JSON list of C-alpha atoms in Angstrom, two decimals:
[
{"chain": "A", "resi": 1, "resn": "UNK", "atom": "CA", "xyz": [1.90, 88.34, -69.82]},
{"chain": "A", "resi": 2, "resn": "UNK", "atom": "CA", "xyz": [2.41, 91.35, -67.05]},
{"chain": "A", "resi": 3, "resn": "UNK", "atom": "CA", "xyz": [-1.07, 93.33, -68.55]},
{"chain": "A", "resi": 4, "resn": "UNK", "atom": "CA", "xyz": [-3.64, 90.72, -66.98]},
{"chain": "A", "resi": 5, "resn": "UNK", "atom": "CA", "xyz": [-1.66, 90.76, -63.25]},
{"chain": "A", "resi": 6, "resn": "UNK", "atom": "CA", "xyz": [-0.94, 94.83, -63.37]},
{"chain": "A", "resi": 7, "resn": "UNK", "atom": "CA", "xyz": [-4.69, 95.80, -62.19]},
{"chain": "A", "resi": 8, "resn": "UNK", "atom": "CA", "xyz": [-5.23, 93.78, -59.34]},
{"chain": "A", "resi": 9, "resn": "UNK", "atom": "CA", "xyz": [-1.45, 93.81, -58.16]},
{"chain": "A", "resi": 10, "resn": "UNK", "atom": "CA", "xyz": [-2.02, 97.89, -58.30]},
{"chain": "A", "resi": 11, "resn": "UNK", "atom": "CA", "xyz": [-5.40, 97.05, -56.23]},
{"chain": "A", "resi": 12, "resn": "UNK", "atom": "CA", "xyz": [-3.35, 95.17, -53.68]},
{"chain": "A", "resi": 13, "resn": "UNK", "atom": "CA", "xyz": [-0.74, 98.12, -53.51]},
{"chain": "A", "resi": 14, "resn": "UNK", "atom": "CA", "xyz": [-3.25, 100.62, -52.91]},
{"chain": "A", "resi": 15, "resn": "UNK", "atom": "CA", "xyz": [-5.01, 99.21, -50.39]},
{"chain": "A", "resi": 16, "resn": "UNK", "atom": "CA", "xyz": [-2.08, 98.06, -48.37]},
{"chain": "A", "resi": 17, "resn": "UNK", "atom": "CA", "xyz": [-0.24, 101.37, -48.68]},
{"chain": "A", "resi": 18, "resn": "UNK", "atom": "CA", "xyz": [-3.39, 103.17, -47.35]},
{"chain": "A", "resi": 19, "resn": "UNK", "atom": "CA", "xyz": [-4.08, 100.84, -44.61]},
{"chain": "A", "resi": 20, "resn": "UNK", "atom": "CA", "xyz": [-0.02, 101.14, -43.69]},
{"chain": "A", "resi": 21, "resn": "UNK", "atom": "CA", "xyz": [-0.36, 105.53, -44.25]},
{"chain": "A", "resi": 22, "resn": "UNK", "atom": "CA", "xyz": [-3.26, 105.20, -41.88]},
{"chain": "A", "resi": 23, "resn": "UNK", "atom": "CA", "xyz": [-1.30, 103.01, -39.23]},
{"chain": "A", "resi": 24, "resn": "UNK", "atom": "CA", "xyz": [1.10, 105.57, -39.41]},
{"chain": "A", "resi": 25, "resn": "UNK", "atom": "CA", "xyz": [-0.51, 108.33, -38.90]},
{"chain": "A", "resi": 26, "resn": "UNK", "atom": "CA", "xyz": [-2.76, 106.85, -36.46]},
{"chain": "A", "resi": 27, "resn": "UNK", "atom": "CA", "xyz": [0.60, 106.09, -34.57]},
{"chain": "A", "resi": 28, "resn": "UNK", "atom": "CA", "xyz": [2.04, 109.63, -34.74]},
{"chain": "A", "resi": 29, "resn": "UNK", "atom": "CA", "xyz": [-1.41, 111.17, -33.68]},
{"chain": "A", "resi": 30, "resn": "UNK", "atom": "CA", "xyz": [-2.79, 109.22, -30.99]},
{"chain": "A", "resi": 31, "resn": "UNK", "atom": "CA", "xyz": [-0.61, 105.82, -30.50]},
{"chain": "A", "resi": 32, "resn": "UNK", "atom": "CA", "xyz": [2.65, 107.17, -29.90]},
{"chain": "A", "resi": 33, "resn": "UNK", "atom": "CA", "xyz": [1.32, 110.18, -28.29]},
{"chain": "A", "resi": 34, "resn": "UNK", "atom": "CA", "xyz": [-0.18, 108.00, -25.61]},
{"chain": "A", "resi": 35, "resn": "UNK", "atom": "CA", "xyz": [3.01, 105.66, -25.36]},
{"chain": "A", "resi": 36, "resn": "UNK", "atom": "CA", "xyz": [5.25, 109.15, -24.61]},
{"chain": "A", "resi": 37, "resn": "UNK", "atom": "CA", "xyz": [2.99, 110.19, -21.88]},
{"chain": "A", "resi": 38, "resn": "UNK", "atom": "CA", "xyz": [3.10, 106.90, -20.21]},
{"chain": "A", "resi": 39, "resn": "UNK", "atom": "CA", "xyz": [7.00, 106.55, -20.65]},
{"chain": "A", "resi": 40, "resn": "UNK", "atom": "CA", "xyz": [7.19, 110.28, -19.41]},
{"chain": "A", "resi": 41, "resn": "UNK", "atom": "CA", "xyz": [4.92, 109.75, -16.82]},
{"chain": "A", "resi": 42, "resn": "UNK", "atom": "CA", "xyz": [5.80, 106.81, -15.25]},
{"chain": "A", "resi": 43, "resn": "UNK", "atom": "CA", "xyz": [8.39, 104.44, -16.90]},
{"chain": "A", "resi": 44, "resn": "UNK", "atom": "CA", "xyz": [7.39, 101.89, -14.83]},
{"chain": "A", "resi": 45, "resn": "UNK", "atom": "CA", "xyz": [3.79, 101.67, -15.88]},
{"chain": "A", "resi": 46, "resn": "UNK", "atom": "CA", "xyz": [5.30, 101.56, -19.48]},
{"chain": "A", "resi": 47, "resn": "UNK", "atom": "CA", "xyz": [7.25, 98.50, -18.49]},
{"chain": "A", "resi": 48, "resn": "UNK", "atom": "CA", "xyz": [4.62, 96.64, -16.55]},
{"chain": "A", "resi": 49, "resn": "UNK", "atom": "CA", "xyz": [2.01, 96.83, -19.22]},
{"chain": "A", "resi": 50, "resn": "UNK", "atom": "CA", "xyz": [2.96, 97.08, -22.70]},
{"chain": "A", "resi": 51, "resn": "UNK", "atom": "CA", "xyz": [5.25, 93.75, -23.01]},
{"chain": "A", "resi": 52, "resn": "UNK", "atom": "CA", "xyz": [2.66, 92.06, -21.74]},
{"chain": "A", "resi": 53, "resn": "UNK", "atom": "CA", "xyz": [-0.03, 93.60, -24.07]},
{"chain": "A", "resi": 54, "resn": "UNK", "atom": "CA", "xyz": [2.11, 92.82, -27.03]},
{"chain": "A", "resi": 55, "resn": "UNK", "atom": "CA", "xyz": [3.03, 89.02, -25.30]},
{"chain": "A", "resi": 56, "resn": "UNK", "atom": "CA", "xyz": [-0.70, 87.67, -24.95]},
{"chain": "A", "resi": 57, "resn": "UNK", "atom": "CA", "xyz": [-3.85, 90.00, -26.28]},
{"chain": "A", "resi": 58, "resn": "UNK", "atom": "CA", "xyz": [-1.81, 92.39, -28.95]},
{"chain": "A", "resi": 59, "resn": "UNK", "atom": "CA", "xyz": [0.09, 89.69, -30.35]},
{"chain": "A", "resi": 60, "resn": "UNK", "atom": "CA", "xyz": [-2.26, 89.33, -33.15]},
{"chain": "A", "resi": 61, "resn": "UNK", "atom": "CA", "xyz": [-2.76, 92.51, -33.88]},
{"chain": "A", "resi": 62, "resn": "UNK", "atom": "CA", "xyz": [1.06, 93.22, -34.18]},
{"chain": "A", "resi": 63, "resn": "UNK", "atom": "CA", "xyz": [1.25, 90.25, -36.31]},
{"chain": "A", "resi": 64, "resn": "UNK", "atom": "CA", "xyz": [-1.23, 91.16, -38.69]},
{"chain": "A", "resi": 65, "resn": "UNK", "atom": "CA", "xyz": [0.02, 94.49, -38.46]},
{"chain": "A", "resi": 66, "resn": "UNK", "atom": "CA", "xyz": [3.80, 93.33, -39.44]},
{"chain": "A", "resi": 67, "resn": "UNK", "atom": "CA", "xyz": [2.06, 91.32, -42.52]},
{"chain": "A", "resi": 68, "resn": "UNK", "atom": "CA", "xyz": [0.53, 94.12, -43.87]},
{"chain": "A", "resi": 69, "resn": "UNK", "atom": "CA", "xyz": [3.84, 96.19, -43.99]},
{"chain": "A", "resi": 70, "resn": "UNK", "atom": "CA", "xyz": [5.71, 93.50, -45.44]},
{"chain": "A", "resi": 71, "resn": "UNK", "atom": "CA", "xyz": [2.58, 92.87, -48.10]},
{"chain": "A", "resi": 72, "resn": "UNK", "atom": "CA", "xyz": [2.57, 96.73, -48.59]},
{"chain": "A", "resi": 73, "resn": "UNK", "atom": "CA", "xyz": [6.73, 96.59, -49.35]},
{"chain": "A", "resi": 74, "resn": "UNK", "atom": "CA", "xyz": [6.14, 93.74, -51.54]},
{"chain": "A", "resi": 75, "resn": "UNK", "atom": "CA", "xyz": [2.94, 94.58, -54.04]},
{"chain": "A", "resi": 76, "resn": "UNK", "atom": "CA", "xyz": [4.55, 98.08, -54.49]},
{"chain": "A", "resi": 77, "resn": "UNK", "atom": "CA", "xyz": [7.89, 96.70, -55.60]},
{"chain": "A", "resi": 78, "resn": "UNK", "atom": "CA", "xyz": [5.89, 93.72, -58.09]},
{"chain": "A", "resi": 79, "resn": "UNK", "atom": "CA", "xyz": [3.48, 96.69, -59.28]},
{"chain": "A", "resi": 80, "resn": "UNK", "atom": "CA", "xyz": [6.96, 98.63, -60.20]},
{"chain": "A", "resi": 81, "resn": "UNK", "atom": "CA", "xyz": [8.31, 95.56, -61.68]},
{"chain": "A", "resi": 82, "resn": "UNK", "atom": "CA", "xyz": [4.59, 95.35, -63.58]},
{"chain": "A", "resi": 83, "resn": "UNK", "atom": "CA", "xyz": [4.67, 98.80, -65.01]},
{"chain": "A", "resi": 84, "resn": "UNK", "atom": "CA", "xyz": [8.19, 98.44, -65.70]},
{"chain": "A", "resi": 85, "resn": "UNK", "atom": "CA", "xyz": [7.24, 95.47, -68.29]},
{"chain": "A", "resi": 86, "resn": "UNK", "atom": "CA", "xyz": [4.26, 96.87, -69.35]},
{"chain": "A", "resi": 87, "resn": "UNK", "atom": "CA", "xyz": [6.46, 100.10, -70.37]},
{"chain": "A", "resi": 88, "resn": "UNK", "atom": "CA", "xyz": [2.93, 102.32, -68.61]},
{"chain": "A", "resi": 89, "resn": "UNK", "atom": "CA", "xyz": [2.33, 103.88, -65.04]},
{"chain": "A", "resi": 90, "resn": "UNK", "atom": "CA", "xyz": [6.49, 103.58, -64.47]},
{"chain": "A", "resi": 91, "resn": "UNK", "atom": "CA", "xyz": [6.35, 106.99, -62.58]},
{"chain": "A", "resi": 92, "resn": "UNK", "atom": "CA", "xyz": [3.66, 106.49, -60.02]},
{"chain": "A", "resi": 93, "resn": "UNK", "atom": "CA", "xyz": [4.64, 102.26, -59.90]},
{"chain": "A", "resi": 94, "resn": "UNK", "atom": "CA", "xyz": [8.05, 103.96, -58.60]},
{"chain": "A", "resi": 95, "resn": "UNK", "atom": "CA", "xyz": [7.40, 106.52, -56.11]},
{"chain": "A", "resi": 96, "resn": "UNK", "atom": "CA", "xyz": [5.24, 104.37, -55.06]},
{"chain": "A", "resi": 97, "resn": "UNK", "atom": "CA", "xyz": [7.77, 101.65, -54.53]},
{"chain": "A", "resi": 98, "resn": "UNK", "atom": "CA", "xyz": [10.42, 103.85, -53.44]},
{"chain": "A", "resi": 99, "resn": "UNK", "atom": "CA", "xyz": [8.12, 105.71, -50.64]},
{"chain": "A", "resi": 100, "resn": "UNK", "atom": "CA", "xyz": [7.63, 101.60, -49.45]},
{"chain": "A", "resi": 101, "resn": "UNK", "atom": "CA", "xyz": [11.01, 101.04, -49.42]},
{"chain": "A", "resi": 102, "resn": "UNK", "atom": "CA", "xyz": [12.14, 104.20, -47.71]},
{"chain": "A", "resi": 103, "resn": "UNK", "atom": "CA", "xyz": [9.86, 104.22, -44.91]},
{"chain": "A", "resi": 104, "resn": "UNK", "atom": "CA", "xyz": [11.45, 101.68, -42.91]},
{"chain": "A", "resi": 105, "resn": "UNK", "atom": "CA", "xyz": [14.96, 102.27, -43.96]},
{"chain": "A", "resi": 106, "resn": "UNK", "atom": "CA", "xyz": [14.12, 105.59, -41.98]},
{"chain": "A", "resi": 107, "resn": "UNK", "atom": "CA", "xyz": [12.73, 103.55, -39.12]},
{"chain": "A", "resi": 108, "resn": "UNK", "atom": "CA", "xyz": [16.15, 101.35, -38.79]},
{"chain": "A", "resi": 109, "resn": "UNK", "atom": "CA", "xyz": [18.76, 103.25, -40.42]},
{"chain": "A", "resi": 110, "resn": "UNK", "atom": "CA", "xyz": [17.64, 106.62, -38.23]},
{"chain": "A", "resi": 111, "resn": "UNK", "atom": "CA", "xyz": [18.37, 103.82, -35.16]},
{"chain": "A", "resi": 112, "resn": "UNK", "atom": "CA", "xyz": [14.98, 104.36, -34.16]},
{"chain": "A", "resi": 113, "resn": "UNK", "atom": "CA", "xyz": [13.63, 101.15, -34.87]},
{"chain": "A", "resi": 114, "resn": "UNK", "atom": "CA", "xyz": [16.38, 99.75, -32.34]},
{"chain": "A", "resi": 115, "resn": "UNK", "atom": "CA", "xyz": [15.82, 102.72, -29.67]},
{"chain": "A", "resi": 116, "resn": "UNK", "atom": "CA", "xyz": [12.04, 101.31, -30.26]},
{"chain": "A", "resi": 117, "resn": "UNK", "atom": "CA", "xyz": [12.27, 97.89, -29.45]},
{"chain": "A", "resi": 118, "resn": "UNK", "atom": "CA", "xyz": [14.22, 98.79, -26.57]},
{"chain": "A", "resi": 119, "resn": "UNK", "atom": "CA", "xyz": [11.53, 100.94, -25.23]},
{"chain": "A", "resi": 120, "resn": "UNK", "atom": "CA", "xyz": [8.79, 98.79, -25.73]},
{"chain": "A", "resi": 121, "resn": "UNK", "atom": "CA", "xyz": [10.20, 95.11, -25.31]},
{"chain": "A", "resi": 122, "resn": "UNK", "atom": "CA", "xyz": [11.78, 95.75, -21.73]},
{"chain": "A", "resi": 123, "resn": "UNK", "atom": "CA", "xyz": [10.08, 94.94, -18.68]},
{"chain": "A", "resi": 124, "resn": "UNK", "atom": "CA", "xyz": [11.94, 96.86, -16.89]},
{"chain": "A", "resi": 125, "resn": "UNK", "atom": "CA", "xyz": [12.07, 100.95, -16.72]},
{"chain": "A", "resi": 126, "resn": "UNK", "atom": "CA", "xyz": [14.25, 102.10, -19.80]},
{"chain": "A", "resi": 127, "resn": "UNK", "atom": "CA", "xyz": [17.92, 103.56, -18.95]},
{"chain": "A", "resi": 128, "resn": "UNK", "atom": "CA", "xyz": [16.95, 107.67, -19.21]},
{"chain": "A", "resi": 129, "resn": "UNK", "atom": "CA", "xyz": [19.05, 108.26, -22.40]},
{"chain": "A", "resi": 130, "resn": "UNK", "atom": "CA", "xyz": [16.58, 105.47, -24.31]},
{"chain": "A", "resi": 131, "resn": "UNK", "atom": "CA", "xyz": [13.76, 107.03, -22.80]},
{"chain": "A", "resi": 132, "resn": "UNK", "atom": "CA", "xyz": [14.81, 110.61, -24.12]},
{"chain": "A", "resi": 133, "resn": "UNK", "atom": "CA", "xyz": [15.63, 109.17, -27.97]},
{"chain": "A", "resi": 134, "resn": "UNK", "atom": "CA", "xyz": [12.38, 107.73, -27.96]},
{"chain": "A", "resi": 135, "resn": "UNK", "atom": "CA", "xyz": [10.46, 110.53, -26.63]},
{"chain": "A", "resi": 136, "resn": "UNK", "atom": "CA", "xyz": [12.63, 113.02, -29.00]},
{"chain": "A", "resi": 137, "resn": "UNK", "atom": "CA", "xyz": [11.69, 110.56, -32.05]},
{"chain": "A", "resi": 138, "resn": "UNK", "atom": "CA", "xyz": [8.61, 108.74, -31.73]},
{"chain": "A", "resi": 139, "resn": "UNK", "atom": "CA", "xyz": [6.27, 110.81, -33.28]},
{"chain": "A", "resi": 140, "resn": "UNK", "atom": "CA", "xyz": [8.26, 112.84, -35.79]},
{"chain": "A", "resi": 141, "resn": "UNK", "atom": "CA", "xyz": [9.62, 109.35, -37.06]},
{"chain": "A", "resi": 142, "resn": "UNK", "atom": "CA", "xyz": [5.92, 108.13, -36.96]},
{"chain": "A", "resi": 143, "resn": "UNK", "atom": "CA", "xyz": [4.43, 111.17, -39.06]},
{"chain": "A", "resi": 144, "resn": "UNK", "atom": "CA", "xyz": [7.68, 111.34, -42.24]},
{"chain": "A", "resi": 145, "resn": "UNK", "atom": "CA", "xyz": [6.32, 107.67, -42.15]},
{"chain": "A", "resi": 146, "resn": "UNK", "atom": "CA", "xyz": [2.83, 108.64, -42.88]},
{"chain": "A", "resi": 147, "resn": "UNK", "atom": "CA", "xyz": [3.90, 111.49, -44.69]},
{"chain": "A", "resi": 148, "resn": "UNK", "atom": "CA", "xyz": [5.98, 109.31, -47.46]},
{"chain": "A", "resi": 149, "resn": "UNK", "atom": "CA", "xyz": [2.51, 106.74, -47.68]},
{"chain": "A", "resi": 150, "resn": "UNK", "atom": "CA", "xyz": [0.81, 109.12, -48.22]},
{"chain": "A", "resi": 151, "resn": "UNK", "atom": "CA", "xyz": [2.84, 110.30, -51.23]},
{"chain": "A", "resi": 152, "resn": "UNK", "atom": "CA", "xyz": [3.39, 106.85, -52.10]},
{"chain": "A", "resi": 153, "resn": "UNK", "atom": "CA", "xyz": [-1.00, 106.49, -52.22]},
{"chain": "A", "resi": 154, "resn": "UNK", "atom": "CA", "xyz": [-1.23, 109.66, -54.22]},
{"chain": "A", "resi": 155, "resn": "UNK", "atom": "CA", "xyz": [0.87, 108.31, -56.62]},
{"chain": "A", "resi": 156, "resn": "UNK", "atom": "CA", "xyz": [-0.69, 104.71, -56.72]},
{"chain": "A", "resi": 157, "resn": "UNK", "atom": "CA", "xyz": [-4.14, 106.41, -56.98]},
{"chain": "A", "resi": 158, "resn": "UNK", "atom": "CA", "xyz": [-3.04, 108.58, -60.10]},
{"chain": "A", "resi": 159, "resn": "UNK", "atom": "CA", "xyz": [-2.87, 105.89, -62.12]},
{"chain": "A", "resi": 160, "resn": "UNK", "atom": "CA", "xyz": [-5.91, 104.76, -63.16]},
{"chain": "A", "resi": 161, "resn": "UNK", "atom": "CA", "xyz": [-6.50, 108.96, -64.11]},
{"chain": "A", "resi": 162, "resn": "UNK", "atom": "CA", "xyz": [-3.22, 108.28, -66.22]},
{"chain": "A", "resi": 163, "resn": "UNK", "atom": "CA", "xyz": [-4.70, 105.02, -68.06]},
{"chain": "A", "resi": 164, "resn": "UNK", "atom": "CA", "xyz": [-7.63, 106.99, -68.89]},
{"chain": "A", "resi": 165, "resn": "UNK", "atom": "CA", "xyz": [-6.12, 109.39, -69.93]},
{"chain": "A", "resi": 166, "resn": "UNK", "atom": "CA", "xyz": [-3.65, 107.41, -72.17]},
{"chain": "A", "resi": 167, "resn": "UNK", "atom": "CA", "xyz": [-6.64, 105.54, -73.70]},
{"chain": "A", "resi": 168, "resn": "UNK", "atom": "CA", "xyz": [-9.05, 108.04, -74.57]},
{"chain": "A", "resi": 169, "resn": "UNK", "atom": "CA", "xyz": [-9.09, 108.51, -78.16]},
{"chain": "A", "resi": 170, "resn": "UNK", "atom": "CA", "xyz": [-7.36, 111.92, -78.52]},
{"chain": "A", "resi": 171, "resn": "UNK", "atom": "CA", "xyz": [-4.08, 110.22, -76.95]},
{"chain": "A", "resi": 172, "resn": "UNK", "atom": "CA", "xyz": [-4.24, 107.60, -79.48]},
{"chain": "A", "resi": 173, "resn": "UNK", "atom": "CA", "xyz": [-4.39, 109.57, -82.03]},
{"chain": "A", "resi": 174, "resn": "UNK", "atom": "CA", "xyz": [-1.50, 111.50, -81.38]},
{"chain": "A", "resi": 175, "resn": "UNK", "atom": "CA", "xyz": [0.56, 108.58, -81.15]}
]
């Protein structure tokens, strides 16, 4: 019953976990990069502009954004739960599921996630020792999150080498 939903579920995976890997790193390259130097720079202009970007015009963005982390969480954890019942693919089904899982228990449990929302949700200049976690943190949190994706991707994308290779007819054979 599992067989016919594996395929498309690992599909749904894959694509979500790169699209999530390449948030990431697009955040600890160039995102967060630019949100330091305007927190550094001037906390006020930080303040003034992005709570209301994220309030009216970025709204959408961050909710589609949001979806497809929670929709890259949940198709990794099914596709383990998949190749646990199909008894194939267990390894890569789990690091892939347990890079989606760790990724933002490193975001909240590190207390970044709260030093974050702080940062970015206050219309008003950030007290300094916020302003230093989050410029400390940012991007190193940003990149081990694109760093464990991208693990989690390699691992989704050897799969389909590992069904070949368990179906070519030497590996039956031997079985």
């Amino acid at each position: 019953m599992t067989q016919p939903f594996f395929w498309p579920c690992w599909l749904l995976a894959t694509m979500t976990t790169g699209l999530v890997a390449g948030f990431m790193l697009g955040h600890a390259l160039i995102l967060g990069r630019f949100l330091d130097w305007m927190l550094a720079s001037d906390p006020r202009l930080l303040a003034a502009t992005y709570p209301a970007f994220a309030r009216s015009v970025g709204g959408t963005g961050l909710t589609v954004f949001y979806g497809i982390c929670g929709l890259q969480v949940v198709a990794t954890l099914v596709l383990l739960a998949l190749a646990l019942g199909v008894r194939r693919h267990r390894l890569g089904a789990g690091v892939a599921a347990i890079t989606a899982v760790l990724w933002p228990v490193v975001h909240y449990a590190s207390g970044f996630g709260a030093v974050e929302a702080v940062a970015l949700r206050s219309v008003t200049p950030v007290p300094t020792d916020v302003a230093a976690s989050f410029l400390a943190w940012n991007t190193p949190v940003h990149a081990v999150h694109a760093v464990l994706l991208l693990m989690g991707l390699a691992a989704l994308l050897a799969i389909p080498a590992d069904a070949r290779r368990d179906s070519a007819p030497s590996s039956r054979a031997a079985r």
